[in-house]
XYZ file of C-alpha atoms in Angstrom:
785
model
C 0.000 0.000 0.000
C 2.796 2.407 0.949
C 4.929 1.350 -2.018
C 2.006 1.889 -4.354
C 1.461 5.367 -2.947
C 5.173 6.259 -3.370
C 5.196 4.793 -6.876
C 2.135 6.824 -7.838
C 3.657 10.127 -6.608
C 7.326 9.284 -7.139
C 7.955 11.895 -9.849
C 6.420 14.676 -7.771
C 8.439 13.615 -4.714
C 11.608 13.679 -6.812
C 10.798 17.144 -8.142
C 10.167 18.446 -4.612
C 13.418 16.977 -3.310
C 15.308 18.427 -6.301
C 13.916 21.863 -5.546
C 14.757 21.621 -1.845
C 18.292 20.434 -2.569
C 18.846 23.215 -5.107
C 17.573 25.869 -2.677
C 19.932 24.587 0.016
C 22.834 24.631 -2.451
C 22.068 28.268 -3.259
C 21.744 29.143 0.447
C 25.139 27.638 1.096
C 26.698 30.248 -1.198
C 25.753 32.977 1.288
C 26.326 30.915 4.426
C 29.160 32.083 6.696
C 28.768 29.838 9.695
C 30.857 26.913 8.304
C 34.444 26.761 7.087
C 35.116 27.493 3.413
C 36.248 23.948 2.610
C 33.287 22.304 4.321
C 30.900 24.769 2.691
C 32.123 23.941 -0.822
C 31.888 20.210 -0.180
C 28.295 20.706 0.996
C 27.510 22.811 -2.097
C 28.896 20.115 -4.410
C 26.974 17.446 -2.479
C 23.696 19.363 -2.777
C 24.183 20.023 -6.515
C 25.098 16.351 -7.025
C 21.956 15.326 -5.140
C 19.888 17.715 -7.274
C 21.241 16.338 -10.557
C 20.991 12.742 -9.307
C 17.266 13.004 -8.669
C 16.727 15.126 -11.755
C 18.281 12.491 -14.017
C 16.516 9.718 -12.113
C 13.231 11.516 -12.731
C 14.044 11.910 -16.438
C 14.812 8.181 -16.649
C 11.266 7.433 -15.535
C 9.743 10.113 -17.775
C 11.450 8.921 -20.996
C 11.248 5.203 -20.246
C 9.306 3.484 -23.071
C 9.383 6.549 -25.336
C 10.804 5.656 -28.730
C 12.457 8.070 -31.088
C 15.804 9.792 -31.115
C 15.205 12.037 -28.107
C 13.740 9.256 -25.994
C 16.550 6.907 -26.939
C 19.200 9.504 -25.965
C 17.553 10.763 -22.733
C 16.921 7.308 -21.279
C 20.527 6.258 -21.710
C 21.981 9.582 -20.566
C 19.797 9.809 -17.482
C 20.432 6.208 -16.347
C 24.154 6.652 -16.855
C 24.251 9.712 -14.601
C 22.054 8.033 -11.984
C 24.618 5.276 -11.473
C 27.638 7.575 -11.902
C 26.405 10.303 -9.542
C 25.491 7.719 -6.882
C 29.172 6.753 -6.620
C 30.109 10.457 -6.766
C 27.905 11.117 -3.721
C 29.645 8.338 -1.784
C 32.999 9.905 -2.655
C 31.829 13.408 -1.703
C 30.485 12.181 1.627
C 33.851 10.574 2.288
C 35.503 13.944 1.606
C 33.057 15.620 4.002
C 34.022 13.138 6.744
C 37.752 13.734 6.197
C 37.237 17.525 6.348
C 35.125 17.186 9.508
C 37.719 15.011 11.264
C 40.562 17.365 10.394
C 38.832 20.693 11.128
C 37.307 19.521 14.422
C 40.587 17.794 15.365
C 38.772 14.544 16.017
C 41.894 12.685 14.904
C 45.428 13.883 14.264
C 45.614 12.171 10.867
C 43.052 11.000 8.330
C 41.720 7.585 9.428
C 43.092 4.811 7.189
C 39.595 3.444 6.485
C 38.520 6.799 5.075
C 41.591 6.951 2.861
C 40.817 3.463 1.509
C 37.139 4.365 1.053
C 38.115 7.437 -0.979
C 40.496 5.486 -3.215
C 37.944 2.707 -3.822
C 35.231 5.265 -4.653
C 37.487 7.069 -7.144
C 38.412 3.756 -8.824
C 34.743 2.836 -8.988
C 33.834 5.995 -10.926
C 35.455 4.926 -14.263
C 34.402 1.309 -13.663
C 30.802 2.459 -13.273
C 31.043 4.337 -16.572
C 32.407 1.221 -18.315
C 29.809 -1.123 -16.789
C 26.985 1.254 -17.716
C 28.115 1.508 -21.350
C 28.759 -2.252 -21.783
C 25.376 -3.443 -20.538
C 26.655 -5.061 -17.343
C 24.504 -2.886 -15.019
C 21.439 -2.471 -17.263
C 20.056 -2.943 -20.796
C 17.163 -1.516 -22.859
C 14.614 -3.453 -24.917
C 13.141 -2.588 -28.302
C 10.585 -0.222 -26.830
C 13.289 1.709 -24.956
C 12.539 0.354 -21.477
C 15.156 -0.150 -18.736
C 16.026 -3.667 -17.465
C 18.570 -4.757 -14.839
C 21.691 -6.264 -16.365
C 23.562 -9.439 -15.296
C 25.958 -7.431 -13.085
C 23.321 -5.129 -11.533
C 24.183 -6.156 -7.953
C 27.799 -5.060 -8.488
C 26.484 -1.490 -8.649
C 25.415 -1.834 -4.988
C 28.808 -2.914 -3.636
C 30.382 0.517 -3.253
C 27.166 2.395 -2.203
C 26.614 -0.218 0.548
C 30.054 -1.428 1.674
C 31.807 1.973 1.711
C 29.091 3.608 3.891
C 29.398 0.659 6.304
C 33.144 1.294 6.539
C 32.431 4.984 7.078
C 29.879 4.011 9.757
C 32.533 2.044 11.647
C 34.746 5.143 11.737
C 31.868 7.337 12.957
C 30.963 4.878 15.717
C 34.591 4.652 16.868
C 34.889 8.434 17.281
C 31.232 9.162 18.109
C 32.020 10.747 21.496
C 34.196 13.363 19.792
C 31.548 14.274 17.209
C 28.900 16.822 18.162
C 25.377 15.556 18.694
C 23.662 17.087 15.636
C 26.470 16.214 13.196
C 26.510 12.661 14.537
C 22.770 12.325 13.887
C 23.171 13.679 10.323
C 26.020 11.253 9.533
C 24.071 8.292 10.883
C 21.001 9.290 8.841
C 23.077 9.519 5.639
C 24.477 6.013 6.096
C 21.618 4.062 7.642
C 18.880 5.624 5.482
C 20.280 4.777 1.993
C 21.465 1.315 3.116
C 17.996 0.501 4.416
C 16.481 1.872 1.206
C 18.907 -0.212 -0.894
C 17.825 -3.403 0.849
C 14.167 -2.549 0.273
C 14.797 -1.546 -3.351
C 16.190 -5.009 -4.164
C 12.657 -6.293 -3.678
C 10.709 -3.213 -4.805
C 11.506 -2.902 -8.485
C 10.488 0.351 -10.136
C 11.225 2.622 -7.136
C 14.243 4.918 -6.665
C 14.281 4.630 -2.881
C 18.087 4.725 -2.553
C 18.493 7.948 -4.508
C 15.630 9.663 -2.723
C 17.006 8.514 0.656
C 20.470 9.870 -0.211
C 19.036 13.230 -1.238
C 16.953 13.414 1.942
C 20.102 12.575 3.937
C 22.058 15.345 2.176
C 19.299 17.846 2.928
C 19.407 16.705 6.571
C 23.172 17.191 6.486
C 22.675 20.916 5.852
C 19.908 21.233 8.436
C 21.849 19.420 11.152
C 25.017 21.322 10.320
C 23.063 24.519 10.874
C 21.634 23.140 14.128
C 25.111 22.130 15.250
C 26.466 25.623 14.611
C 23.464 27.106 16.410
C 24.050 24.738 19.334
C 27.709 25.721 19.410
C 26.794 29.418 19.354
C 24.371 28.875 22.235
C 27.005 26.914 24.136
C 29.577 29.664 23.637
C 26.960 32.292 24.513
C 26.011 30.371 27.664
C 29.672 29.979 28.526
C 30.233 33.700 28.044
C 27.154 34.502 30.122
C 28.313 32.091 32.816
C 31.721 33.747 32.743
C 30.164 37.190 32.969
C 27.872 36.028 35.754
C 30.787 34.503 37.643
C 32.735 37.720 37.134
C 29.748 39.681 38.398
C 29.426 37.356 41.389
C 33.133 37.742 42.006
C 32.691 41.517 41.976
C 29.730 41.170 44.361
C 31.813 38.987 46.675
C 34.676 41.460 46.551
C 32.333 44.380 47.211
C 30.643 42.397 49.982
C 33.983 41.599 51.625
C 35.218 45.182 51.356
C 31.922 46.582 52.640
C 31.840 44.003 55.431
C 35.409 44.768 56.446
C 34.671 48.518 56.417
C 31.539 48.121 58.526
C 33.330 45.745 60.899
C 36.034 48.348 61.412
C 33.394 50.978 62.229
C 31.575 48.682 64.634
C 34.760 48.095 66.618
C 34.258 51.590 68.005
C 31.366 50.200 70.071
C 31.262 46.575 71.236
C 27.446 46.656 71.400
C 27.218 47.442 67.674
C 29.095 44.293 66.630
C 27.195 42.500 63.835
C 24.411 45.091 63.787
C 24.850 46.139 60.134
C 24.826 42.559 58.800
C 21.728 41.687 60.854
C 19.838 44.733 59.573
C 20.964 43.992 56.001
C 19.707 40.399 56.160
C 16.358 41.424 57.625
C 15.944 44.210 55.032
C 16.696 41.795 52.190
C 14.128 39.305 53.515
C 11.491 42.052 53.731
C 12.285 43.060 50.136
C 11.939 39.451 49.001
C 8.579 39.103 50.772
C 7.405 42.302 49.112
C 8.245 40.776 45.727
C 11.084 43.068 44.689
C 13.343 41.765 41.935
C 16.734 40.198 42.865
C 18.687 43.331 41.908
C 16.591 45.515 44.222
C 16.964 42.914 46.983
C 20.747 43.118 46.612
C 20.522 46.918 46.559
C 18.597 47.021 49.828
C 21.053 44.532 51.383
C 24.110 46.663 50.638
C 22.288 49.906 51.381
C 21.279 48.537 54.797
C 24.794 47.222 55.375
C 26.315 50.648 54.727
C 23.523 53.056 55.675
C 25.097 53.901 59.038
C 28.684 54.562 57.919
C 28.151 58.184 58.914
C 28.558 57.010 62.518
C 32.236 57.970 62.109
C 31.100 61.584 62.542
C 29.679 60.920 66.021
C 32.153 61.580 68.862
C 33.212 58.495 70.778
C 31.865 59.874 74.078
C 28.323 59.908 72.575
C 28.346 56.155 71.933
C 25.495 54.486 73.758
C 23.864 57.709 74.893
C 20.076 57.426 74.548
C 18.650 60.569 76.143
C 19.330 64.033 77.526
C 21.064 65.186 74.358
C 22.273 68.750 74.082
C 21.194 70.813 71.034
C 24.715 70.400 69.627
C 24.537 66.620 70.027
C 21.122 66.496 68.349
C 22.565 68.396 65.394
C 25.430 65.866 65.161
C 22.946 62.965 65.173
C 20.815 64.589 62.483
C 23.893 65.065 60.324
C 24.852 61.385 60.431
C 22.679 60.381 57.391
C 24.181 63.274 55.430
C 27.695 62.073 56.250
C 26.654 58.566 55.177
C 25.452 60.023 51.886
C 28.732 61.890 51.345
C 30.798 58.753 51.981
C 28.642 56.454 49.824
C 28.432 58.930 46.940
C 32.022 57.905 46.151
C 30.699 54.452 45.139
C 29.703 55.531 41.633
C 28.800 51.989 40.510
C 25.929 52.039 43.036
C 24.702 55.636 43.096
C 21.425 54.628 44.757
C 23.231 53.681 47.987
C 23.879 57.312 48.896
C 20.244 58.413 48.503
C 18.892 55.376 50.364
C 21.267 56.033 53.272
C 20.307 59.737 53.380
C 16.614 58.959 53.915
C 16.863 55.829 56.098
C 16.111 57.865 59.244
C 12.972 59.527 57.871
C 9.689 58.624 59.596
C 6.525 57.783 57.715
C 4.601 60.660 59.367
C 7.309 63.205 58.471
C 8.831 63.490 61.932
C 12.210 62.032 60.923
C 15.406 63.603 59.645
C 17.306 65.068 57.812
C 14.653 66.277 55.318
C 11.381 65.553 57.127
C 10.031 63.501 54.212
C 6.800 61.562 54.737
C 4.855 58.705 53.179
C 5.908 57.543 49.742
C 8.172 60.555 49.297
C 10.644 58.481 51.282
C 12.418 55.996 48.948
C 11.001 52.486 49.283
C 14.329 50.903 50.199
C 14.864 53.541 52.907
C 11.452 52.635 54.355
C 12.447 48.970 54.398
C 15.716 49.732 56.199
C 13.833 51.803 58.793
C 11.646 48.811 59.733
C 14.584 46.381 59.710
C 16.624 48.685 61.946
C 13.726 49.149 64.372
C 13.173 45.408 64.564
C 16.851 44.671 65.142
C 17.031 47.290 67.899
C 14.221 45.575 69.802
C 15.472 41.986 69.506
C 19.180 42.606 70.124
C 20.655 42.963 73.624
C 22.043 46.447 74.062
C 24.021 47.909 76.924
C 21.264 46.802 79.334
C 21.421 43.219 78.038
C 17.644 43.237 77.571
C 15.854 41.950 74.480
C 12.173 42.461 73.862
C 10.080 39.308 73.421
C 8.301 38.825 70.128
C 4.924 39.936 71.527
C 6.336 43.335 72.529
C 8.211 43.714 69.234
C 5.064 42.863 67.309
C 3.104 45.376 69.361
C 5.631 48.150 68.733
C 5.737 47.505 64.987
C 1.962 47.535 64.809
C 1.494 50.622 66.955
C 4.095 52.603 64.998
C 2.675 51.571 61.639
C 1.883 54.797 59.807
C 3.871 56.806 62.356
C 7.490 55.665 62.251
C 7.048 52.912 59.675
C 5.432 52.356 56.295
C 2.256 50.355 57.177
C 2.814 47.844 54.367
C 6.445 47.205 55.310
C 5.612 46.958 59.011
C 2.851 44.477 58.178
C 5.336 42.338 56.203
C 7.692 42.338 59.191
C 4.861 41.334 61.542
C 3.883 38.475 59.240
C 7.524 37.345 59.076
C 7.541 37.271 62.866
C 4.266 35.358 62.974
C 5.509 32.748 60.518
C 8.929 32.403 62.213
C 10.170 30.623 59.070
C 13.303 32.588 58.277
C 16.767 32.893 59.734
C 16.521 36.674 59.984
C 13.724 36.645 62.549
C 15.223 35.786 65.907
C 13.335 33.760 68.478
C 14.228 34.339 72.120
C 16.192 31.505 73.708
C 14.306 30.091 76.699
C 16.836 27.373 77.572
C 16.878 26.641 81.293
C 20.257 27.003 82.992
C 21.696 23.792 84.435
C 23.692 25.541 87.154
C 23.596 28.829 89.094
C 25.499 30.336 92.037
C 23.753 32.647 94.463
C 25.475 34.827 97.045
C 22.930 37.424 97.999
C 19.313 36.339 97.835
C 18.034 36.240 94.220
C 21.428 37.302 92.926
C 20.785 34.825 90.109
C 17.456 33.327 89.017
C 16.993 30.759 86.274
C 14.930 31.411 83.172
C 11.285 30.749 83.968
C 9.948 27.193 83.595
C 6.435 27.413 82.192
C 3.631 25.885 84.265
C 0.896 24.235 82.155
C -1.701 21.469 82.489
C 1.143 18.994 81.872
C 2.636 17.949 85.220
C 6.347 18.845 85.287
C 9.061 17.454 87.542
C 11.944 19.817 88.304
C 14.960 18.408 90.134
C 18.334 19.781 91.213
C 21.054 19.543 93.851
C 21.978 22.368 96.180
C 25.005 22.891 98.436
C 26.045 25.713 100.705
C 28.547 28.084 99.124
C 31.976 27.519 100.682
C 32.643 31.247 100.662
C 29.583 31.927 102.816
C 30.023 29.490 105.711
C 28.035 30.567 108.765
C 25.389 32.453 106.776
C 21.833 31.329 106.030
C 21.776 29.114 102.942
C 18.768 27.677 101.118
C 17.236 27.357 97.668
C 13.854 28.862 96.832
C 11.515 29.492 93.930
C 9.826 32.547 92.476
C 6.451 32.197 90.698
C 5.905 34.989 88.173
C 4.714 36.030 84.706
C 6.811 37.959 82.199
C 7.011 38.159 78.438
C 10.683 37.172 78.461
C 10.465 34.561 81.254
C 12.962 36.548 83.331
C 12.851 38.121 86.792
C 12.910 41.951 86.749
C 13.223 44.628 89.402
C 13.491 48.012 87.638
C 10.219 49.833 87.046
C 10.771 50.515 83.333
C 11.394 46.842 82.460
C 8.567 45.628 84.700
C 6.174 47.860 82.763
C 7.470 47.087 79.265
C 7.673 43.304 79.777
C 4.432 43.079 81.787
C 6.246 41.496 84.721
C 4.013 40.211 87.535
C 5.314 38.344 90.578
C 2.849 35.980 92.241
C 4.776 34.422 95.110
C 8.090 33.342 96.631
C 8.375 29.900 98.266
C 11.013 28.065 100.288
C 11.393 24.317 100.754
C 10.600 24.581 104.492
C 7.105 25.907 103.705
C 7.686 29.618 104.153
C 6.116 31.773 101.449
C 5.228 35.303 100.473
C 2.332 36.399 98.277
C 2.490 39.492 96.095
C 0.447 39.343 92.882
C -1.489 36.105 93.521
C -5.043 36.183 94.870
C -4.400 33.613 97.567
C -2.127 30.768 98.641
C -2.711 27.656 100.728
C 0.281 25.738 102.073
C 0.407 22.304 103.731
C 3.707 21.213 105.368
C 4.703 17.772 106.609
C 7.930 16.079 107.548
C 9.808 14.065 104.966
C 11.283 10.882 106.388
C 12.927 9.716 103.151
C 16.602 10.354 102.505
C 17.114 13.192 100.009
C 20.548 14.515 101.077
C 21.158 17.611 98.935
C 18.500 16.744 96.342
C 15.426 18.889 95.744
C 12.341 18.048 93.663
C 9.423 20.199 92.475
C 6.163 18.915 90.952
C 3.932 21.560 89.414
C 0.942 22.040 87.075
C -2.059 24.302 86.649
C -5.676 24.348 85.546
C -7.162 27.652 84.474
C -6.416 30.228 87.234
C -5.108 27.817 89.909
C -1.756 26.037 90.139
C -0.373 23.443 92.514
C 3.220 23.080 93.638
C 4.888 20.296 95.633
C 8.346 20.998 97.083
C 10.333 17.980 98.328
C 13.566 18.234 100.299
C 15.420 16.208 102.935
C 13.321 17.745 105.742
C 9.909 18.607 104.371
C 7.233 17.996 101.787
C 5.365 21.206 101.020
C 2.073 21.119 99.071
C 0.813 24.495 97.945
C -2.114 25.779 95.905
C -1.744 29.209 94.353
C -4.670 31.239 92.976
C -3.489 33.373 90.045
C -5.064 36.704 89.123
C -7.062 35.143 86.263
C -6.987 32.471 83.553
C -5.340 34.740 80.993
C -2.001 34.951 82.751
C 0.958 32.678 82.231
C 2.923 31.322 85.182
C 6.636 30.517 85.374
C 8.853 29.111 88.106
C 12.339 30.531 88.523
C 14.857 28.712 90.760
C 17.055 30.847 92.981
C 18.467 30.887 96.508
C 20.823 32.475 98.981
C 24.452 31.560 99.682
C 24.162 28.361 97.686
C 25.420 26.526 94.610
C 22.602 24.868 92.575
C 23.573 22.223 90.006
C 22.039 19.539 87.796
C 18.800 21.406 87.084
C 16.515 19.120 85.060
C 12.948 19.613 83.804
C 10.834 16.595 82.799
C 7.198 16.048 81.848
C 5.661 13.186 83.822
C 2.952 12.447 81.241
C 0.162 13.326 83.682
C -2.344 16.037 82.787
C -4.227 18.163 85.312
C -7.934 18.542 84.634
C -11.087 19.967 86.252
C -11.475 19.327 89.979
C -7.887 18.169 90.508
C -6.779 21.421 92.129
C -8.651 22.755 95.158
C -10.178 26.151 94.395
C -9.144 28.719 97.011
C -10.441 31.853 95.268
C -13.585 32.611 93.294
C -13.284 32.716 89.531
C -13.678 36.201 88.137
C -16.297 36.493 85.425
C -16.601 39.503 83.144
C -19.658 38.297 81.231
C -22.166 38.417 84.071
C -24.237 40.831 82.018
C -27.412 40.791 79.994
C -27.540 38.167 77.244
C -29.359 38.780 73.951
C -29.636 36.493 70.900
C -26.427 34.550 71.575
C -24.833 33.530 74.911
C -22.046 35.765 76.195
C -18.446 34.578 75.817
C -15.309 35.289 77.848
C -12.156 34.672 75.803
C -9.303 34.386 78.316
C -6.553 33.536 75.834
C -6.051 33.718 72.083
C -9.211 32.213 70.558
C -9.793 30.045 73.641
C -13.580 30.280 73.219
C -16.120 31.212 70.523
C -19.736 32.178 70.134
C -21.982 29.728 68.333
C -21.988 29.961 64.552
C -24.262 32.595 62.964
C -25.561 31.580 59.490
C -24.408 33.877 56.690
C -27.241 35.004 54.420
C -27.450 37.816 51.896
C -26.930 40.290 54.710
C -26.350 39.781 58.447
C -25.634 42.434 61.052
C -24.106 41.611 64.425
C -24.060 44.176 67.267
C -22.254 43.390 70.514
C -20.498 44.867 73.514
C -16.791 44.128 74.007
C -14.548 44.799 76.965
C -10.872 43.925 77.178
C -10.023 41.943 80.312
C -7.925 43.701 82.959
C -4.934 41.568 81.925
C -5.133 42.710 78.273
C -2.130 44.790 77.270
C -1.691 44.370 73.506
C -3.548 46.067 70.686
C -4.641 42.652 69.376
C -6.365 41.899 72.683
C -9.687 42.669 71.059
C -12.615 40.926 69.314
C -12.075 38.782 66.191
C -14.570 37.684 63.531
C -14.157 34.175 62.067
C -15.773 33.022 58.790
C -16.020 29.238 58.518
C -17.919 26.112 57.536
C -18.618 23.042 59.664
C -21.382 20.463 59.684
C -22.333 21.223 63.310
C -22.138 25.032 62.994
C -19.263 25.139 65.527
C -15.750 26.482 65.200
C -13.370 23.495 65.056
C -16.416 21.268 64.516
C -17.013 18.397 62.100
C -15.576 18.968 58.585
C -14.249 22.368 59.712
C -12.821 24.820 57.175
C -11.823 28.338 58.144
C -12.038 30.926 55.376
C -11.124 34.193 57.116
C -10.261 35.770 60.447
C -10.507 39.527 60.953
C -9.178 41.294 64.044
C -10.982 44.511 64.928
C -7.653 46.254 65.541
C -6.989 46.110 61.790
C -5.313 42.768 61.140
C -6.475 39.937 58.902
C -5.379 36.375 58.373
C -4.984 36.842 54.598
C -3.149 33.604 53.823
C -5.666 30.786 53.763
C -5.497 27.366 52.111
C -9.261 27.230 51.502
C -10.045 30.713 50.170
C -8.749 33.987 48.759
C -8.954 37.138 50.880
C -8.567 40.809 50.088
C -8.237 43.068 53.109
C -8.847 46.829 53.213
C -7.838 48.972 56.211
C -8.482 52.703 56.447
C -7.792 55.047 59.361
C -9.785 58.248 59.390
C -8.835 61.517 61.086
C -11.098 60.526 63.981
C -8.725 57.702 65.008
C -7.349 58.939 68.361
C -4.260 56.744 68.554
C -3.605 53.249 69.906
C -3.293 54.232 73.547
C -6.762 55.810 73.504
C -8.127 52.909 71.445
C -6.856 50.387 74.002
C -8.228 52.447 76.868
C -11.647 52.552 75.204
C -11.536 48.767 74.804
C -10.773 48.354 78.498
C -13.739 50.553 79.418
C -16.005 48.732 76.942
C -17.052 49.469 73.356
C -20.023 48.788 71.118
C -19.152 47.003 67.860
C -21.196 46.662 64.691
C -20.266 44.002 62.133
C -21.988 43.611 58.780
C -21.627 40.407 56.743
C -22.782 40.306 53.105
C -22.857 37.329 50.785
C -23.185 37.484 47.006
C -22.423 34.338 45.060
C -19.153 32.938 46.343
C -17.981 36.276 47.804
C -18.441 37.175 51.467
C -17.687 40.702 52.663
C -17.117 41.484 56.357
C -17.287 45.188 57.290
C -16.779 46.852 60.664
C -15.786 50.327 61.835
C -14.787 51.500 65.296
C -13.105 54.677 66.520
C -11.940 55.692 63.066
C -10.678 52.235 61.971
C -12.579 50.993 58.891
C -12.080 47.306 58.054
C -13.339 45.424 55.024
C -12.412 41.834 54.231
C -13.585 40.252 50.966
C -13.431 36.448 50.937
C -13.868 34.299 47.833
C -14.887 30.750 48.730
C -14.684 27.794 46.302
C -18.334 26.676 46.641
C -21.088 29.291 46.871
C -23.689 26.666 47.814
C -21.808 25.673 50.969
C -23.306 26.706 54.316
C -21.172 29.456 55.859
C -21.125 30.820 59.401
C -19.479 33.622 61.350
C -18.484 33.435 64.993
C -17.050 35.956 67.435
C -13.875 35.250 69.385
C -10.757 37.246 70.294
C -7.961 37.456 72.803
C -8.547 38.486 76.445
C -11.971 39.990 75.817
C -15.488 39.641 77.197
C -18.181 39.615 74.501
C -21.696 40.348 75.749
C -25.144 41.535 74.628
C -24.741 39.917 71.186
C -27.589 40.810 68.836
C -28.117 39.353 65.359
C -30.216 41.186 62.770
């Protein structure tokens, strides 16, 4: 079927291949991407292929046509078909020799190629003789072609020589480029396969057509090979340029780092500050979606933005307040000095401008130019946030670092004042995710050993008390240097954001430090911030030597503590101020050396009724109830209202009051949009689509939905201090929920803060609900309209 189709259209196929081969031959005349010798061999090959098929086509056209012209054309065309076939084998051999020499595949011409060339040249006159003497073919009386007695001899050179050439190609295949190797294999395998088929398919010129197709492919693959080589060289050049650029970056980085390190040696507390700020700034830029070049720019700008510190007198290092007018002027000139120094780096002109404006504040209260808003360069705004963050998390001269809650609070409160709101929000989200190396988490590792001279000279980091029963053990000996003085270990029960004991008023206020009680292992105790304490003391008859053991846990606003020593077993119940507070135990003492401090979880969990209640629970929701029961949320999302179905439009009015323990701006009501089969948050088949905090935050990233959050502050917003105070006194909130198709819009406005969150859910037919929750708030008088 296929042979019949080829036979029917053979003349047209030949004409098309002739045309293609001729076009390629003409294109080769203007081609410059191959060597002159190889180009001329390819041109000769393409012209030979063109004439081969042309004469082959004429042989078929004039076959059987009698008369002088027919007689002459049939013989001429068949002669050239056989003669040019051998010529093509010879030309291909010349192409291989040229390729091997020019590409330095071998040092000398392979012997097999030399022999192949000699045999092909000898075969050319033999072919002419055999064609003219009737050995290869004959013609009958009607001028038709017939195979002669020696027809198969004509196939010896076109088959055997290519096989020899194939052996050479296979031997050196790894040194031949991919595209050229494919072209060479096609030229050899294609015609040989066609020759085998043609022995049994009389009347078809498969070999000649296959050879012409192979020669056309030779040009195409030669072009592809050159193109591949150009791309390889281009890639190599780009890689070289990139490596050179990276080398320049590394050199610049090392020089800049060395310069900054030299500056920071002026003040031991500044060591590493520039690199930390640079890393944080770069991470902020990446989160904002800036391109890699801008991210590098902000890194180096942050690294060098404070080089003007050289203009500040050494005696001013570390001074934080009580500046003289002259000192203030020196400080305000620092960014200008930084600009002057960095302007010498002409390859990075943007560094100077970024450094100049890195101390501007978003509200215009900064220096040196008093710029505000987006008039401040973006990268300067990023550096401002990074610097502020680093200041709060890095121990300064006081050795104090702010815990993440305080840092988060400061970033949020100063959003729109000191910091660009968008950049501050990115930094807050980085802190919340805690997924990058630039955001530092406070180390709460418990010390294994402490020495105490004076009472509470040293106190361990606080060990958190939870529902999980913990066992704390250690050994304690009298300090040899304090023989004759009172010596004993003790514990301090407290709450603090950084899990540390504090005594100065400023730190107590900033870290929300609250001390509940002090306790000794003989049963003595003091109560300060706790509501009440109950202590039971009994003798301990077991041998403990210098070993001490503490068992402790809590449930809601009560905690129990057992102290075991060689003389006593002390069981105590402590009533905390309320359920919202954390509780930590710090180990300390007087004139003693405490070693081997270990903390273990016993696996037991304290539940309801397991701790005797010694103080009444304080409720802040003992008020009028409306459509939905009141809810007291003691900790972050610790309780919720029941789900309110979302229809076309739902309005929820309620009264909210922050609990007395609330101290952060996010200690306020939250609105949760969700689905569950039982209409409860965290219920069956629960999916949360959005969470909106009434202080102006939104949980935008959600695996189940897409959220778009809009926050606007009007001129009526009094400031965060007043907003928090109003929340403590109690505020009325109005929340409107609208649903249209698969979009749900939550809108609320309070004290000049307008919030709008648009949620797109995947299935508009799904039942959706909203619930109220929060952090340290009492939600009462909830009305649904």
